[in-house]
Every structure is written in C-alpha cells, then in structure tokens.
Amino acid sequence: MTTAVIVFPGSNRDRDMCLALERATGQKPLRIWHQDTALPKADLLVLPGGFSYGDYLRCGAMAAHSPIMREVKAAAARGVPVLAVCNGFQIATEAGLLPGALITNSGLKFICRNVSLRVETSNSRFTRGYNAGQVVSYPVAHNDGNYVVNADTLKRLEDQDRVAFRYSDDAGVVTPETNLNGSTANIAGVLNEARNVLGMMPHPENATDPQLGRPDGGPLFAAMLEAMA
Amino acid sequence: MKARVHVTLKNGVLDPQGKAIGHALHGMGFAQVGEVRQGKFIELDLAETDKAKAKAQVEEMCKKLLANTVIENYAIELV
C-alpha cells in the first residue's frame, strides 16, 4: 500500500498528514515535491493543508499550476483516490478537480478551533466508516474556507449525493448559526462526480491522536485504507 | 506595451472585505457610500507590440491564472 503526499512551497500540514497516514497504514507515505513531473504508483494521493505560495493572488491558484498537478489530475481521471484538505481543497478547486471556489470567510477572521460536522453521505471510500447523519468533530484552521458554488452546481451536488460534510452543531442540526465561514449550504466537504476526490476544509489528520482530543478522523483513514486493500 | 488587468468578484458573490470597507466608511461619516466591492489591479509589462495579439495573450493569462472565472470577472486595458 503506497500513499503519497504532495508538498508545495508553503505546505505546513504535510507532516501531520504523513503521521496520520503512517498510523493508519503502518508505512511511511512518500513525500512528492511540487516540481516533480512524475508520480510514483500510489494507492492514494493527498494535497495537504498550508499556505502554498503564501496565498498570493488567490489561495491555491499558483499551486494548481505546479508541474506535479498535471500528473495528479491525470491520476484522478484514472480513478486514483485524492484527499484534498484545507489548502489542498483550495488547490483542487483551482485545478478544476472539484467544482466551486473558496473565498475569504464571511466574518473576515482566521478560524482555528474544533468544529462539529454532520456526515452527509457514507457512500464514498472516504466516509464509509461513518453513518450519514453522524456528527464528528475535526479542527479547522483557515481564513478562506467560504465555499462558493452557483445554484445549478449546488443542485447537482445535492442530487448526486456529493456533499460529504456540513458545518453543524453538536447534535447535527445545520443552521445559518453553525455556518462558521459563510459556505454555500454549510458545505465543509465535497466529492467529485466519480467520488474518488474528496475536498474538505476541516482537518481529519489532526483528529487521529487520542492525546489531542476525540480521534474522530480515524474512521476516515481506516475507510480509505480498507478501500485500497 | 503594458496591460492593466482589473479582477473583480462577480455580482452575487459575497465580498466580505468590500462590506467591511463600506462599514468603515460609514463609520467615518461617508454616509453617501452605497455598496463597496473590492478587487485586484495587476499591471503586466509585455514584449508584444501588436495590440490584438497582446489582448489575446492577456485573455489567456486571465482565464488560466489571473482570475478564477468561477467567482471573478476580469477587464483588460492595454496602454
């Protein structure tokens, strides 16, 4: 089982992601520099969090054109699973791997805390370890997590059961008050049409060590692992 | 030749920074200000001397990198 984490200049959650992957798979993930032009054969690719290119121009805009992204897009098109977290989610939308865009939080503040998320679908290799409607707690740490999609795209996401997570309260109730960053329909995570790419602002990799709070991200890593086996 | 590119959020896309600027202006007594939208201004030096070709090149730059056409509009001015 081979997992690979793509590292951009300014990535900073790549090590946390590697720890979570190693904990789940028992093997050290490969770390791939963004200027590489070839990908090793991998069962899972990860675009990690951070501040690639200092968030200049738009978050993820420059990283989306890094040489390795051509290969990541080709691999995703072949069905290789891609997990894109936080800045990785921004890079994935800029690269066209996922619909929509991420803009500045509606409250204009950097938000760094644990949040409750309602799992919206268990129909994916990433979320099959949860039940739809289950509430999990992951940390968020972002300034630009406000997910924007137009009405047509939103309808398609809903009709195709592609919303993976929504910002909710502890009981799983989704309201405008639980929408911490202004995202369309409280969306915290979405799947692509083929369901092999998941983009999300919250950090499941930072919810895997019991010493640091509820390890609610564990089932996500376990499910990905099971799907790869 | 220089190209000047204005990138602005599309109508209907929330602009939290524009809103904050508007609130600040109202707080300072500029009550006449209505909606405020914030954008980006990018100036490019181009080797190209043909205007039509330069416009086409900058269009491509806007579509590929300078603007995210999911949420932004762009306007190009050549000088």
mmCIF file of C-alpha atoms in Angstrom, chain A residues 3-220:
data_model
loop_
_atom_site.group_PDB
_atom_site.id
_atom_site.type_symbol
_atom_site.label_atom_id
_atom_site.label_comp_id
_atom_site.label_asym_id
_atom_site.label_seq_id
_atom_site.Cartn_x
_atom_site.Cartn_y
_atom_site.Cartn_z
ATOM 1 C CA THR A 3 0.346 6.721 -0.159
ATOM 2 C CA ALA A 4 1.865 9.953 -1.433
ATOM 3 C CA VAL A 5 1.611 13.465 -0.022
ATOM 4 C CA ILE A 6 2.304 16.322 -2.435
ATOM 5 C CA VAL A 7 4.410 19.062 -0.841
ATOM 6 C CA PHE A 8 4.185 22.634 -2.134
ATOM 7 C CA PRO A 9 6.283 25.602 -1.015
ATOM 8 C CA GLY A 10 4.281 26.778 1.989
ATOM 9 C CA SER A 11 2.565 23.473 2.799
ATOM 10 C CA ASN A 12 2.574 23.034 6.582
ATOM 11 C CA ARG A 13 0.169 20.197 7.403
ATOM 12 C CA ASP A 14 2.026 17.676 5.250
ATOM 13 C CA ARG A 15 3.854 16.223 8.262
ATOM 14 C CA ASP A 16 0.638 15.853 10.272
ATOM 15 C CA MET A 17 -0.920 14.154 7.263
ATOM 16 C CA CYS A 18 2.079 11.813 6.945
ATOM 17 C CA LEU A 19 1.773 10.880 10.652
ATOM 18 C CA ALA A 20 -1.945 10.106 10.294
ATOM 19 C CA LEU A 21 -1.333 8.052 7.141
ATOM 20 C CA GLU A 22 1.533 6.172 8.758
ATOM 21 C CA ARG A 23 -0.614 5.458 11.803
ATOM 22 C CA ALA A 24 -3.324 4.041 9.526
ATOM 23 C CA THR A 25 -1.187 2.111 7.030
ATOM 24 C CA GLY A 26 1.910 1.213 9.047
ATOM 25 C CA GLN A 27 4.010 2.585 6.193
ATOM 26 C CA LYS A 28 5.704 5.923 5.700
ATOM 27 C CA PRO A 29 3.986 7.909 2.930
ATOM 28 C CA LEU A 30 6.054 9.196 0.027
ATOM 29 C CA ARG A 31 6.556 12.943 0.005
ATOM 30 C CA ILE A 32 6.438 14.360 -3.516
ATOM 31 C CA TRP A 33 7.857 17.811 -4.265
ATOM 32 C CA HIS A 34 5.586 20.013 -6.378
ATOM 33 C CA GLN A 35 8.208 20.469 -9.092
ATOM 34 C CA ASP A 36 8.457 16.749 -9.782
ATOM 35 C CA THR A 37 6.995 15.804 -13.123
ATOM 36 C CA ALA A 38 6.250 12.139 -12.479
ATOM 37 C CA LEU A 39 4.238 10.417 -9.765
ATOM 38 C CA PRO A 40 5.217 7.061 -8.303
ATOM 39 C CA LYS A 41 2.497 4.437 -8.422
ATOM 40 C CA ALA A 42 0.360 5.260 -5.391
ATOM 41 C CA ASP A 43 -2.936 3.998 -3.980
ATOM 42 C CA LEU A 44 -3.803 7.393 -2.518
ATOM 43 C CA LEU A 45 -2.666 10.951 -3.251
ATOM 44 C CA VAL A 46 -3.027 13.743 -0.719
ATOM 45 C CA LEU A 47 -2.995 17.514 -1.239
ATOM 46 C CA PRO A 48 -2.236 18.750 2.291
ATOM 47 C CA GLY A 49 -3.035 21.963 4.144
ATOM 48 C CA GLY A 50 -0.873 25.036 4.497
ATOM 49 C CA PHE A 51 -0.277 28.300 2.701
ATOM 50 C CA SER A 52 1.170 27.359 -0.665
ATOM 51 C CA TYR A 53 2.817 30.362 -2.328
ATOM 52 C CA GLY A 54 1.849 32.456 0.692
ATOM 53 C CA ASP A 55 -1.788 32.502 -0.507
ATOM 54 C CA TYR A 56 -0.679 35.100 -3.088
ATOM 55 C CA LEU A 57 -3.186 36.048 -5.819
ATOM 56 C CA ARG A 58 -5.792 33.517 -4.592
ATOM 57 C CA CYS A 59 -5.377 30.606 -2.186
ATOM 58 C CA GLY A 60 -4.167 27.616 -4.187
ATOM 59 C CA ALA A 61 -4.060 29.464 -7.525
ATOM 60 C CA MET A 62 -0.342 29.113 -8.160
ATOM 61 C CA ALA A 63 -0.022 25.621 -6.686
ATOM 62 C CA ALA A 64 -2.769 24.425 -9.043
ATOM 63 C CA HIS A 65 -0.322 25.067 -11.906
ATOM 64 C CA SER A 66 2.674 23.317 -10.313
ATOM 65 C CA PRO A 67 4.245 20.718 -12.642
ATOM 66 C CA ILE A 68 3.116 17.778 -10.480
ATOM 67 C CA MET A 69 -0.541 18.849 -10.687
ATOM 68 C CA ARG A 70 -0.716 17.728 -14.321
ATOM 69 C CA GLU A 71 0.073 14.214 -13.074
ATOM 70 C CA VAL A 72 -2.297 14.492 -10.112
ATOM 71 C CA LYS A 73 -5.131 15.454 -12.472
ATOM 72 C CA ALA A 74 -4.294 12.566 -14.811
ATOM 73 C CA ALA A 75 -4.200 10.130 -11.877
ATOM 74 C CA ALA A 76 -7.534 11.423 -10.538
ATOM 75 C CA ALA A 77 -9.051 10.963 -14.014
ATOM 76 C CA ARG A 78 -7.857 7.328 -13.946
ATOM 77 C CA GLY A 79 -9.675 6.845 -10.631
ATOM 78 C CA VAL A 80 -6.786 7.164 -8.161
ATOM 79 C CA PRO A 81 -8.233 8.474 -4.870
ATOM 80 C CA VAL A 82 -7.244 12.034 -3.947
ATOM 81 C CA LEU A 83 -7.814 13.535 -0.489
ATOM 82 C CA ALA A 84 -7.556 17.341 -0.553
ATOM 83 C CA VAL A 85 -7.594 19.073 2.828
ATOM 84 C CA CYS A 86 -7.785 22.811 3.560
ATOM 85 C CA ASN A 87 -5.234 24.483 1.252
ATOM 86 C CA GLY A 88 -5.352 21.187 -0.651
ATOM 87 C CA PHE A 89 -9.111 21.740 -1.160
ATOM 88 C CA GLN A 90 -8.388 25.253 -2.437
ATOM 89 C CA ILE A 91 -5.753 23.850 -4.815
ATOM 90 C CA ALA A 92 -8.175 21.155 -6.001
ATOM 91 C CA THR A 93 -10.899 23.693 -6.858
ATOM 92 C CA GLU A 94 -8.376 25.954 -8.621
ATOM 93 C CA ALA A 95 -7.139 22.928 -10.592
ATOM 94 C CA GLY A 96 -10.677 22.011 -11.612
ATOM 95 C CA LEU A 97 -10.647 18.688 -9.743
ATOM 96 C CA LEU A 98 -13.671 19.860 -7.750
ATOM 97 C CA PRO A 99 -16.378 22.424 -8.571
ATOM 98 C CA GLY A 100 -16.746 25.826 -6.908
ATOM 99 C CA ALA A 101 -14.227 28.108 -5.243
ATOM 100 C CA LEU A 102 -13.131 29.078 -1.732
ATOM 101 C CA ILE A 103 -13.184 32.739 -0.774
ATOM 102 C CA THR A 104 -12.493 34.715 2.410
ATOM 103 C CA ASN A 105 -14.502 33.706 5.496
ATOM 104 C CA SER A 106 -17.662 35.792 5.765
ATOM 105 C CA GLY A 107 -16.536 37.028 9.223
ATOM 106 C CA LEU A 108 -13.116 38.083 7.829
ATOM 107 C CA LYS A 109 -11.357 36.229 10.655
ATOM 108 C CA PHE A 110 -8.956 33.306 10.624
ATOM 109 C CA ILE A 111 -10.851 30.494 12.386
ATOM 110 C CA CYS A 112 -8.831 27.952 14.348
ATOM 111 C CA ARG A 113 -10.846 25.612 16.574
ATOM 112 C CA ASN A 114 -12.644 22.300 16.733
ATOM 113 C CA VAL A 115 -15.946 22.252 14.869
ATOM 114 C CA SER A 116 -18.850 19.832 14.649
ATOM 115 C CA LEU A 117 -19.575 18.385 11.245
ATOM 116 C CA ARG A 118 -22.521 16.322 10.105
ATOM 117 C CA VAL A 119 -21.516 13.475 7.816
ATOM 118 C CA GLU A 120 -23.870 13.770 4.838
ATOM 119 C CA THR A 121 -23.089 10.578 2.959
ATOM 120 C CA SER A 122 -21.434 7.286 3.778
ATOM 121 C CA ASN A 123 -21.340 6.485 0.056
ATOM 122 C CA SER A 124 -17.651 7.108 -0.616
ATOM 123 C CA ARG A 125 -14.338 5.416 0.079
ATOM 124 C CA PHE A 126 -13.577 8.277 2.463
ATOM 125 C CA THR A 127 -16.768 8.347 4.537
ATOM 126 C CA ARG A 128 -17.986 4.742 4.552
ATOM 127 C CA GLY A 129 -16.699 4.375 8.111
ATOM 128 C CA TYR A 130 -19.385 6.800 9.293
ATOM 129 C CA ASN A 131 -23.175 6.733 9.167
ATOM 130 C CA ALA A 132 -24.937 9.512 7.294
ATOM 131 C CA GLY A 133 -26.187 11.971 9.911
ATOM 132 C CA GLN A 134 -23.393 11.130 12.365
ATOM 133 C CA VAL A 135 -21.673 14.115 13.978
ATOM 134 C CA VAL A 136 -17.873 14.241 14.075
ATOM 135 C CA SER A 137 -15.501 16.829 15.472
ATOM 136 C CA TYR A 138 -12.440 17.922 13.472
ATOM 137 C CA PRO A 139 -10.282 21.027 13.855
ATOM 138 C CA VAL A 140 -10.426 23.812 11.271
ATOM 139 C CA ALA A 141 -7.695 26.392 10.665
ATOM 140 C CA HIS A 142 -8.439 28.679 7.745
ATOM 141 C CA ASN A 143 -9.024 32.221 6.558
ATOM 142 C CA ASP A 144 -10.509 31.316 3.171
ATOM 143 C CA GLY A 145 -12.915 28.447 3.733
ATOM 144 C CA ASN A 146 -16.060 30.073 2.401
ATOM 145 C CA TYR A 147 -17.175 27.582 -0.256
ATOM 146 C CA VAL A 148 -18.978 29.206 -3.173
ATOM 147 C CA VAL A 149 -20.931 27.369 -5.854
ATOM 148 C CA ASN A 150 -23.705 28.633 -8.105
ATOM 149 C CA ALA A 151 -27.276 27.361 -7.765
ATOM 150 C CA ASP A 152 -27.021 24.887 -10.674
ATOM 151 C CA THR A 153 -23.848 23.312 -9.310
ATOM 152 C CA LEU A 154 -25.308 23.150 -5.805
ATOM 153 C CA LYS A 155 -28.366 21.316 -7.138
ATOM 154 C CA ARG A 156 -26.095 18.850 -8.962
ATOM 155 C CA LEU A 157 -24.018 18.283 -5.799
ATOM 156 C CA GLU A 158 -27.167 17.648 -3.753
ATOM 157 C CA ASP A 159 -28.859 15.464 -6.407
ATOM 158 C CA GLN A 160 -25.759 13.322 -6.812
ATOM 159 C CA ASP A 161 -25.215 12.966 -3.031
ATOM 160 C CA ARG A 162 -21.802 14.628 -3.298
ATOM 161 C CA VAL A 163 -21.890 16.800 -0.174
ATOM 162 C CA ALA A 164 -19.694 14.872 2.282
ATOM 163 C CA PHE A 165 -19.760 17.130 5.363
ATOM 164 C CA ARG A 166 -21.692 20.183 6.589
ATOM 165 C CA TYR A 167 -20.914 22.553 9.465
ATOM 166 C CA SER A 168 -23.476 21.711 12.169
ATOM 167 C CA ASP A 169 -23.973 21.895 15.928
ATOM 168 C CA ASP A 170 -23.107 19.053 18.317
ATOM 169 C CA ALA A 171 -26.499 17.463 17.693
ATOM 170 C CA GLY A 172 -26.086 17.526 13.908
ATOM 171 C CA VAL A 173 -28.501 20.405 13.327
ATOM 172 C CA VAL A 174 -27.394 22.549 10.386
ATOM 173 C CA THR A 175 -28.380 26.226 10.634
ATOM 174 C CA PRO A 176 -27.000 29.592 9.457
ATOM 175 C CA GLU A 177 -25.584 29.999 13.006
ATOM 176 C CA THR A 178 -23.458 26.840 12.627
ATOM 177 C CA ASN A 179 -22.094 28.050 9.275
ATOM 178 C CA LEU A 180 -18.769 29.280 10.615
ATOM 179 C CA ASN A 181 -17.357 30.724 7.391
ATOM 180 C CA GLY A 182 -20.319 31.564 5.139
ATOM 181 C CA SER A 183 -20.099 28.490 2.898
ATOM 182 C CA THR A 184 -22.941 27.806 0.477
ATOM 183 C CA ALA A 185 -25.394 25.406 2.194
ATOM 184 C CA ASN A 186 -22.940 24.977 5.133
ATOM 185 C CA ILE A 187 -20.765 22.761 2.921
ATOM 186 C CA ALA A 188 -17.492 21.685 4.571
ATOM 187 C CA GLY A 189 -16.542 18.891 2.166
ATOM 188 C CA VAL A 190 -17.493 17.724 -1.344
ATOM 189 C CA LEU A 191 -16.845 14.785 -3.648
ATOM 190 C CA ASN A 192 -16.205 14.864 -7.383
ATOM 191 C CA GLU A 193 -18.653 13.134 -9.692
ATOM 192 C CA ALA A 194 -16.628 9.883 -9.782
ATOM 193 C CA ARG A 195 -16.420 10.018 -5.950
ATOM 194 C CA ASN A 196 -12.642 9.439 -5.905
ATOM 195 C CA VAL A 197 -11.716 13.023 -4.979
ATOM 196 C CA LEU A 198 -12.747 14.480 -1.601
ATOM 197 C CA GLY A 199 -12.066 18.134 -0.806
ATOM 198 C CA MET A 200 -12.683 19.475 2.707
ATOM 199 C CA MET A 201 -11.675 22.453 4.814
ATOM 200 C CA PRO A 202 -11.553 20.674 8.245
ATOM 201 C CA HIS A 203 -8.503 18.587 9.146
ATOM 202 C CA PRO A 204 -9.245 14.870 9.736
ATOM 203 C CA GLU A 205 -5.483 14.244 10.088
ATOM 204 C CA ASN A 206 -5.485 16.419 13.203
ATOM 205 C CA ALA A 207 -8.232 14.323 14.783
ATOM 206 C CA THR A 208 -6.415 10.983 14.868
ATOM 207 C CA ASP A 209 -4.364 11.115 18.073
ATOM 208 C CA PRO A 210 -6.405 10.369 21.249
ATOM 209 C CA GLN A 211 -3.984 12.529 23.252
ATOM 210 C CA LEU A 212 -5.172 15.562 21.278
ATOM 211 C CA GLY A 213 -8.927 15.096 21.686
ATOM 212 C CA ARG A 214 -11.555 12.910 20.076
ATOM 213 C CA PRO A 215 -9.900 10.830 17.323
ATOM 214 C CA ASP A 216 -12.920 11.271 15.031
ATOM 215 C CA GLY A 217 -10.753 11.358 11.908
ATOM 216 C CA GLY A 218 -9.626 7.779 12.499
ATOM 217 C CA PRO A 219 -12.571 6.143 10.692
ATOM 218 C CA LEU A 220 -11.883 8.279 7.591
#
